[in-house]
Short mmCIF file of C-alpha atoms in Angstrom, two decimals:
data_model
loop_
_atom_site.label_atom_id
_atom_site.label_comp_id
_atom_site.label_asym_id
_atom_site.label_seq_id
_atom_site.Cartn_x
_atom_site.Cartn_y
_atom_site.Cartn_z
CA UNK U 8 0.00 0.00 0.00
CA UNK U 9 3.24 2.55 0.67
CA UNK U 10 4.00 2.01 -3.09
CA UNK U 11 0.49 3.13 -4.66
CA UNK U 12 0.23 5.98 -2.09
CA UNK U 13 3.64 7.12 -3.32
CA UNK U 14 2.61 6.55 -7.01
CA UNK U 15 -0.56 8.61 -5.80
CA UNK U 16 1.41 10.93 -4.52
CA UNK U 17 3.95 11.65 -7.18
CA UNK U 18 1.12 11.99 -9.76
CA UNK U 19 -0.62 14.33 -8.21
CA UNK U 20 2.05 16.69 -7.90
CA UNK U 21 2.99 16.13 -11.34
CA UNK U 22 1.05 17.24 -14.03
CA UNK U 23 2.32 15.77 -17.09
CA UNK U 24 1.24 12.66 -15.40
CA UNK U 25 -2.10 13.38 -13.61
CA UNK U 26 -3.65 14.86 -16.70
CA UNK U 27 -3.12 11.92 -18.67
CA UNK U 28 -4.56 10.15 -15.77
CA UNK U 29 -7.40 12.61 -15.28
CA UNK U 30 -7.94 11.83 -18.77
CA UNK U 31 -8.58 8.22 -18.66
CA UNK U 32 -10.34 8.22 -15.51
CA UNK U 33 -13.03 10.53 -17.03
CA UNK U 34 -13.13 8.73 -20.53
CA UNK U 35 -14.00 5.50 -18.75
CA UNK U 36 -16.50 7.54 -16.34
CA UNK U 37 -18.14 8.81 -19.47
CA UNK U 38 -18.00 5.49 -21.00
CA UNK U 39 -16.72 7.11 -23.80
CA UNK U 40 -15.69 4.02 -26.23
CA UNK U 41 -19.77 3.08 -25.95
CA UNK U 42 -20.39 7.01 -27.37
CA UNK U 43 -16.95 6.34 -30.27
CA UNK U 44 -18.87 3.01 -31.12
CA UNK U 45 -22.53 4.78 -31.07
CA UNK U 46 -20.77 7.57 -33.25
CA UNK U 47 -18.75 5.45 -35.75
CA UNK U 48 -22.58 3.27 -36.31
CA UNK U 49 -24.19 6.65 -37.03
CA UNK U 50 -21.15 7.79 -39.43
CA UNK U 51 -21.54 4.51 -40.82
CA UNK U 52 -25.03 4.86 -41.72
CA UNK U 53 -24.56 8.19 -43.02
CA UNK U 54 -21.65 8.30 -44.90
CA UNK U 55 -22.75 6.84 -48.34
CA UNK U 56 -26.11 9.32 -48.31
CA UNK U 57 -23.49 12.18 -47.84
CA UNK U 58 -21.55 10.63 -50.79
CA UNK U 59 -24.24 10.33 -52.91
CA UNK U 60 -25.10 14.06 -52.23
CA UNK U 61 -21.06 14.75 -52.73
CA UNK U 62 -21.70 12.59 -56.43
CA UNK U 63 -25.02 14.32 -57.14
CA UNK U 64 -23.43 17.96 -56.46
CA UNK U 65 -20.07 17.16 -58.66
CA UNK U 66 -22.95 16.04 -61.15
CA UNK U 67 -23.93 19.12 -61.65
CA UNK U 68 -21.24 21.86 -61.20
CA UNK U 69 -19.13 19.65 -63.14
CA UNK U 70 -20.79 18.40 -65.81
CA UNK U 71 -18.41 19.26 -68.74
CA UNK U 72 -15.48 18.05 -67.41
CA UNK U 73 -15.76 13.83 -65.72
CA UNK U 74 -11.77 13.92 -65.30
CA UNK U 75 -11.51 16.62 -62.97
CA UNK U 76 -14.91 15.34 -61.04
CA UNK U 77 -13.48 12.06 -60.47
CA UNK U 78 -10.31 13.52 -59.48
CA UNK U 79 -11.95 15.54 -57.27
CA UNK U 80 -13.81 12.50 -55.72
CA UNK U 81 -11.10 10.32 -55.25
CA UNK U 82 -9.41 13.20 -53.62
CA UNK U 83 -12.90 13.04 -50.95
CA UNK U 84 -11.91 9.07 -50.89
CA UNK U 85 -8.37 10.04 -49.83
CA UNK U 86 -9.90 10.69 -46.72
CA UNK U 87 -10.34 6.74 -46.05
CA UNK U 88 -7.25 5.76 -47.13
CA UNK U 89 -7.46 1.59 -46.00
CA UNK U 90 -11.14 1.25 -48.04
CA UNK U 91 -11.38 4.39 -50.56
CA UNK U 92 -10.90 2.45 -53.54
CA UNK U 93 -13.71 -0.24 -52.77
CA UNK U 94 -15.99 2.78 -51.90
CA UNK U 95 -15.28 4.51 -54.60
CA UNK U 96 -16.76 1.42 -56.99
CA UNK U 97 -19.79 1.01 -55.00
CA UNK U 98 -20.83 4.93 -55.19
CA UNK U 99 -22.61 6.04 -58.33
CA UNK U 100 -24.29 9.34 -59.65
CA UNK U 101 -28.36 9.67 -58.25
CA UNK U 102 -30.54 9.03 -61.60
CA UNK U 103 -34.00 9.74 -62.52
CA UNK U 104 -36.15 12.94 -62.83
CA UNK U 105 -35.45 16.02 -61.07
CA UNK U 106 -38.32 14.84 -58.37
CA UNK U 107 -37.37 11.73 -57.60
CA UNK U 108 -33.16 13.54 -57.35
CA UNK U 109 -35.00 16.05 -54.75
CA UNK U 110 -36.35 13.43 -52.91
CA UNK U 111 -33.13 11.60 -52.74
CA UNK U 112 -30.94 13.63 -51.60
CA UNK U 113 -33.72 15.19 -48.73
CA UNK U 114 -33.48 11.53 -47.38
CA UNK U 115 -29.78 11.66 -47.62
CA UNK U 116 -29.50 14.52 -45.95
CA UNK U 117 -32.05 13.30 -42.91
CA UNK U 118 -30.26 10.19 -42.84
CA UNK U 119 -26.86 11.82 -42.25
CA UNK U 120 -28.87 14.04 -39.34
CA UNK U 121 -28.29 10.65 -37.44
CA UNK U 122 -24.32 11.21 -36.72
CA UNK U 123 -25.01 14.91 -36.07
CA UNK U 124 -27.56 13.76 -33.17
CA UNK U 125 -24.88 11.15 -31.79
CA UNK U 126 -22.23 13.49 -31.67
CA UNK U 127 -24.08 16.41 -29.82
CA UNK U 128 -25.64 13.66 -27.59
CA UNK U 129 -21.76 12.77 -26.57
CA UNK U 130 -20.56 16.01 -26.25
CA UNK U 131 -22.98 17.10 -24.25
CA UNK U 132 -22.49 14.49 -21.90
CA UNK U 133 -18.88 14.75 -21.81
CA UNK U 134 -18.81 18.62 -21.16
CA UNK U 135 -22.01 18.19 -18.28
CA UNK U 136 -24.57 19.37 -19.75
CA UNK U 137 -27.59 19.02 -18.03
CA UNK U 138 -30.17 17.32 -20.15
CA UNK U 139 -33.05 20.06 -19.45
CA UNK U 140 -30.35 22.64 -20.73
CA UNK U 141 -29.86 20.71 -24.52
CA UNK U 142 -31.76 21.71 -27.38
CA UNK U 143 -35.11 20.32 -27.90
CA UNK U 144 -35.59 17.52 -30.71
CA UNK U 145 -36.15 20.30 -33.67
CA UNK U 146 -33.52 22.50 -32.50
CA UNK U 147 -30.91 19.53 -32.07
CA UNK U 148 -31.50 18.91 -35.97
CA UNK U 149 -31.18 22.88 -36.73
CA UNK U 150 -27.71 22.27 -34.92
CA UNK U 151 -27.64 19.18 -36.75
CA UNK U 152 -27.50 20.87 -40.13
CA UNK U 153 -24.70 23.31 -39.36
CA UNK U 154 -22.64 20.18 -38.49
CA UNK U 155 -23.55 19.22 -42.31
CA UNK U 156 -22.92 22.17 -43.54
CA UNK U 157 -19.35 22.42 -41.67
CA UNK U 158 -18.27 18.96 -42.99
CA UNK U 159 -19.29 19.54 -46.12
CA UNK U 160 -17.07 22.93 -46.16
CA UNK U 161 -14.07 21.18 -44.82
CA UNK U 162 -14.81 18.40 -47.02
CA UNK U 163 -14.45 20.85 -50.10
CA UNK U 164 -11.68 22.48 -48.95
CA UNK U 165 -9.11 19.73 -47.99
CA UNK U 166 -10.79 17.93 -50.86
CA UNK U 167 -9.48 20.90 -53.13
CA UNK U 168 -6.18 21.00 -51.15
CA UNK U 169 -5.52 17.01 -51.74
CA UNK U 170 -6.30 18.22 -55.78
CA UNK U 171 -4.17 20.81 -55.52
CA UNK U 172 -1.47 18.59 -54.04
CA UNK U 173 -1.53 16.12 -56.45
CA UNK U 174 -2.09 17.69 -59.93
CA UNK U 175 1.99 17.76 -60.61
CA UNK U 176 1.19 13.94 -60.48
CA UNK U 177 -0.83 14.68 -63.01
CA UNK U 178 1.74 15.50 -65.72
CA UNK U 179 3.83 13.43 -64.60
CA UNK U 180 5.51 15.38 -62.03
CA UNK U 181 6.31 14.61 -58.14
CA UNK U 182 5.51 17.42 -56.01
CA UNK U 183 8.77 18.66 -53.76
CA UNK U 184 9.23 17.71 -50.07
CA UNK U 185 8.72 21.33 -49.36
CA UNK U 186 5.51 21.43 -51.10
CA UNK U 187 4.27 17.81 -49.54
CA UNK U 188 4.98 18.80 -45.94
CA UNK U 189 3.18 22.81 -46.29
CA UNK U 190 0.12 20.55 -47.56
CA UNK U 191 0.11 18.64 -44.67
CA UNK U 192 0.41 21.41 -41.99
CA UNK U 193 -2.21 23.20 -43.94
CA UNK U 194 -4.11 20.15 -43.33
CA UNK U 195 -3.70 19.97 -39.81
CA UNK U 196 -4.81 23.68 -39.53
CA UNK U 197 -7.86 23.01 -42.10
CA UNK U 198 -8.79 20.24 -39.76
CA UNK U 199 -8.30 22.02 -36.11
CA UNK U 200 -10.47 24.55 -37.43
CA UNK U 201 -13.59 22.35 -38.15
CA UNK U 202 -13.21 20.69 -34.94
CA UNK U 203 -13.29 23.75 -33.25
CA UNK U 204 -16.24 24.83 -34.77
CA UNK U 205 -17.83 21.34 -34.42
CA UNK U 206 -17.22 21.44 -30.72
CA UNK U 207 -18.93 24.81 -30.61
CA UNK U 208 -21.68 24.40 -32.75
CA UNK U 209 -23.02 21.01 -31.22
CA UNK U 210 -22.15 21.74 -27.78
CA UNK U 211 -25.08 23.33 -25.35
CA UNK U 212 -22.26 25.27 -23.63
CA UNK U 213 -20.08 28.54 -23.87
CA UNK U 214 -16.77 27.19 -25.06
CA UNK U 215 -14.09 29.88 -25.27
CA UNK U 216 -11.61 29.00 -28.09
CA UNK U 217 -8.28 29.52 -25.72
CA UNK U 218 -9.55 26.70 -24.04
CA UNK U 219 -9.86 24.68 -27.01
CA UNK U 220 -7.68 25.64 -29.50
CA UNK U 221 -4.60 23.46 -27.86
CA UNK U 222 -6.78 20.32 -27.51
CA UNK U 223 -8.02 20.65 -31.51
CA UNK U 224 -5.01 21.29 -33.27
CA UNK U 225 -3.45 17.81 -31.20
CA UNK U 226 -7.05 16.37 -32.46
CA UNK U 227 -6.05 17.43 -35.83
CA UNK U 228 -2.44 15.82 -35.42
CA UNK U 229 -3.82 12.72 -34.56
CA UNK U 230 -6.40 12.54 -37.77
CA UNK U 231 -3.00 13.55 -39.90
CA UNK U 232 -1.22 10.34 -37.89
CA UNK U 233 -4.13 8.34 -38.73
CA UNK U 234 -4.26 9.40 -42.31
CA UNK U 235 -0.51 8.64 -42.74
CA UNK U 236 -0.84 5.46 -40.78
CA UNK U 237 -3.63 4.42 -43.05
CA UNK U 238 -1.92 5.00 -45.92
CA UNK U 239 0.89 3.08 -45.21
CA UNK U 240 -1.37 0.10 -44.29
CA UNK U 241 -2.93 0.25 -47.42
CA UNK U 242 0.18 0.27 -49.49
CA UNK U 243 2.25 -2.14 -47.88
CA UNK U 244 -0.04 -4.51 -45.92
CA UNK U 245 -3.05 -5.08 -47.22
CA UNK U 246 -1.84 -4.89 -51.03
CA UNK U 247 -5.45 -5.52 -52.62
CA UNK U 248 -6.75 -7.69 -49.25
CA UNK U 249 -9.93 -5.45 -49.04
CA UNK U 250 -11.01 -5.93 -53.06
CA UNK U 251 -10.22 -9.90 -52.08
CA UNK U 252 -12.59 -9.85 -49.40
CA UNK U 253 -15.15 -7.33 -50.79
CA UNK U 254 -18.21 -5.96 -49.39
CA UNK U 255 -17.10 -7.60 -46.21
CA UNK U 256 -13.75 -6.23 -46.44
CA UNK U 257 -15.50 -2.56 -46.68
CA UNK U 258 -17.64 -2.98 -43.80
CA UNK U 259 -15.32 -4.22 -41.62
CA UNK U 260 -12.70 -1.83 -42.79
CA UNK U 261 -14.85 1.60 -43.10
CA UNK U 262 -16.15 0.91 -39.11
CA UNK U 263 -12.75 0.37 -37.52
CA UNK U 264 -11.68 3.54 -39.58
CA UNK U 265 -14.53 5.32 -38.23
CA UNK U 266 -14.34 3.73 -34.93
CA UNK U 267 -10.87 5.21 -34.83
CA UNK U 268 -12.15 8.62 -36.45
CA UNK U 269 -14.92 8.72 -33.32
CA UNK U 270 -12.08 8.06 -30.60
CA UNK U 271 -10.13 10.88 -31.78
CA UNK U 272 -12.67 13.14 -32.05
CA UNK U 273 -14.04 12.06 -28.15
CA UNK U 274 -10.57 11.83 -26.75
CA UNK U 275 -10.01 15.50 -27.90
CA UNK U 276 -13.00 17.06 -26.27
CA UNK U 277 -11.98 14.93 -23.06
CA UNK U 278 -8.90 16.73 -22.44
CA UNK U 279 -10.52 19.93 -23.45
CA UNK U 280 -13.30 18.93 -20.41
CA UNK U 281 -10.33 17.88 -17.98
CA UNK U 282 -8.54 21.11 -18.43
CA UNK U 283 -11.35 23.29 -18.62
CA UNK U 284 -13.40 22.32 -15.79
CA UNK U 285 -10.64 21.32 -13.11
CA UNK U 286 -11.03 17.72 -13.39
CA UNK U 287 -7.53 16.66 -12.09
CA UNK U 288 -5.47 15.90 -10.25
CA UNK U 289 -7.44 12.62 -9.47
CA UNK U 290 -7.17 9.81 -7.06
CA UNK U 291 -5.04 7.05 -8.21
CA UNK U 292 -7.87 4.30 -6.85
CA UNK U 293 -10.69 6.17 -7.39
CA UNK U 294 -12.34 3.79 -10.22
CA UNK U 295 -11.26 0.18 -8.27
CA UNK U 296 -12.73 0.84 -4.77
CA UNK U 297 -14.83 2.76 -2.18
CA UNK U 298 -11.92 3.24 0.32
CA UNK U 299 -10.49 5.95 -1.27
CA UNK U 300 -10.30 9.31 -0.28
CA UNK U 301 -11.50 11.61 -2.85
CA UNK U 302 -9.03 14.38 -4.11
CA UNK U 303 -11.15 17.71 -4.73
CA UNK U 304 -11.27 16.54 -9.06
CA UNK U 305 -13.25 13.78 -7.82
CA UNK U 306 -15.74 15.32 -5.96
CA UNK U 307 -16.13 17.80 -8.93
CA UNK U 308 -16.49 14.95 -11.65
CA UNK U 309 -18.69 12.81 -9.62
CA UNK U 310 -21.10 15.64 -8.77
CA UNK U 311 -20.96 16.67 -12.55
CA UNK U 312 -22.15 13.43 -13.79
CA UNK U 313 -25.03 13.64 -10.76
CA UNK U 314 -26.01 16.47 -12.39
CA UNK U 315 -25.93 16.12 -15.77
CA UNK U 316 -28.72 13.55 -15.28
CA UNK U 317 -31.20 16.81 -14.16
CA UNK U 318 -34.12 16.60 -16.77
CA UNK U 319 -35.72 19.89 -15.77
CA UNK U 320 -34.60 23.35 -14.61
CA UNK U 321 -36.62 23.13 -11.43
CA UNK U 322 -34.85 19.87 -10.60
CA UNK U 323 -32.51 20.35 -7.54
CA UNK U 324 -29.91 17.76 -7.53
CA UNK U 325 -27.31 18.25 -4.27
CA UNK U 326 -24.42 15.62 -4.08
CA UNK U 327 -23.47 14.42 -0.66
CA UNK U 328 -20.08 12.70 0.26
CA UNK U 329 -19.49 10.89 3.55
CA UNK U 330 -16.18 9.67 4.76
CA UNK U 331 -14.81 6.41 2.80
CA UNK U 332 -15.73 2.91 4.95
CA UNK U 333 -13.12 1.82 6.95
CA UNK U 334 -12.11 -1.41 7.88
CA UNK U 335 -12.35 -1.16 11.33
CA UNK U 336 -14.50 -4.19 12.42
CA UNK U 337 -13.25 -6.39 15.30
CA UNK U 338 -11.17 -9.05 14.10
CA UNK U 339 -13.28 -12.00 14.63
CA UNK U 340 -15.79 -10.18 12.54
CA UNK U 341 -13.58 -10.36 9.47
CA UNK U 342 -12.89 -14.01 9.60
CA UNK U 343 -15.53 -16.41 7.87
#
């Protein structure tokens, strides 16, 4: 027991290794790999609708000119570097009249709501929001749409950035190292950006963007680690394995991409919530057992998740905390 107190000890006073700590504490609290899984099933569903209305819009502003639009999709594709190619032959151009292409996309588009709804319900919850203070059902799509509407911009514009990377490739020409590496950090930035504005957009909470700008630009250097890491796969491990194993291949291989996506994306705003609302240093045993003294982080996270369960404003929820059970019984008492 002298050992863990020490280790309690030393991390407490040490912040480079209570945050991280702090961290994973409040990710499992939150159960955050449920909300990455609940996330990356709602992506799932909605990521070939928002394809379709990426095909349908490249349909039509650029109709005279197939090379550049399919250039300019499998620049969008770049994005899922391990299954791109396989989606890329199983998404086609809407057909039919102009009323039935209406209708089609306005399901799209309500389908996709579904990952905008996931991701403000987990956001929410991970930043304590009380549930009488988030937006009502039509609000909550409203919000929804704006979170469309941002991935759709950054989608276009690091979309236009991956074109404008790679059209020296297209004459036959290898951009410079120089070049490569000022597309990536432009990336990063591009990519910091929207998850800023995601996190304030979809969160029911003032969010000031020195408190978040740190925790999205590493966000954004993890989704560039990813996207490198992908690649990499792609080229020199799987070597056509996903066209071998097909639909399957793609499922399997466009959730665990997401999956990963959702984690980055949840792990971000956790540090954000750590830093932000105190949430650390935290007690070493805290999540294995009751006879633990709570630091002043705990009692602040535990009465945080007490109340983020208020449904309405009148609701008065006050958290209590007695001393920790000791194990003071008479001896004989603890034998069997």
């Amino acid at each position: 027991m002298g050992v863990l107190a020490r280790v309690d000890a030393y991390q407490r006073r040490h912040r480079w290794a209570g945050l991280p700590l702090a961290v994973l504490y409040k990710f499992y609290d939150d159960q955050a790999s449920y909300l990455a899984a609940l996330l990356a099933y709602y992506a799932f569903l909605s990521l070939f609708p928002l394809l379709l209305f990426l095909v349908a819009v490249l349909g039509m502003l650029l109709n005279g000119d197939p090379g550049l639009r399919q250039r300019v999709l499998d620049s969008a594709l770049g994005e899922f570097p391990v299954i791109g190619d396989q989606l890329g032959h199983n998404i086609h151009s809407l057909q039919g009249s102009g009323a039935a292409l209406v209708i089609g996309v306005v399901g799209s588009l309500y389908g996709a709501l579904g990952v905008a709804q996931a991701a403000q319900y987990a956001l929410n919850k991970i930043w304590a929001v009380p549930r009488h203070a988030r937006p009502d059902p039509l609000r909550s799509r409203l919000k929804g749409l704006s979170f469309l509407l941002l991935l759709g911009l950054g989608l276009c514009v690091t979309t236009l950035l991956s074109a404008a990377q790679s059209a020296a490739g297209i004459f036959g020409a290898r951009p410079a190292v120089g070049v490569q590496i000022a597309a990536a950090l432009v990336g990063v930035a591009l990519n910091a950006v929207l998850l800023l504005a995601c996190y304030r957009v979809l969160t029911e909470r003032h969010l000031r963007l020195r408190d978040l700008y740190g925790v999205c630009l590493l966000g954004a250097c993890a989704w560039q680690g990813l996207q490198w890491g992908g690649s990499y796969y792609a080229r020199h491990v799987l070597r056509g394995a996903t066209a071998t194993y097909g639909m399957f291949g793609i499922v399997l291989g466009l959730l665990s991409w997401l999956y990963l996506g959702a984690l980055v994306f949840l792990l971000a705003a956790e540090i954000g919530t750590v830093r932000v609302m105190r949430l650390w240093p935290r007690s070493l045993l805290t999540p294995f057992t009751d006879r633990v003294r709570l630091s002043p982080a705990d009692r602040r996270a535990y009465r945080s998740y007490a109340t983020t369960e208020s449904f309405k404003g009148f609701e008065k929820i006050r958290v209590r905390f007695e001393p920790p059970p000791s194990d003071d019984r008479p001896k004989d008492e603890k034998q069997p």
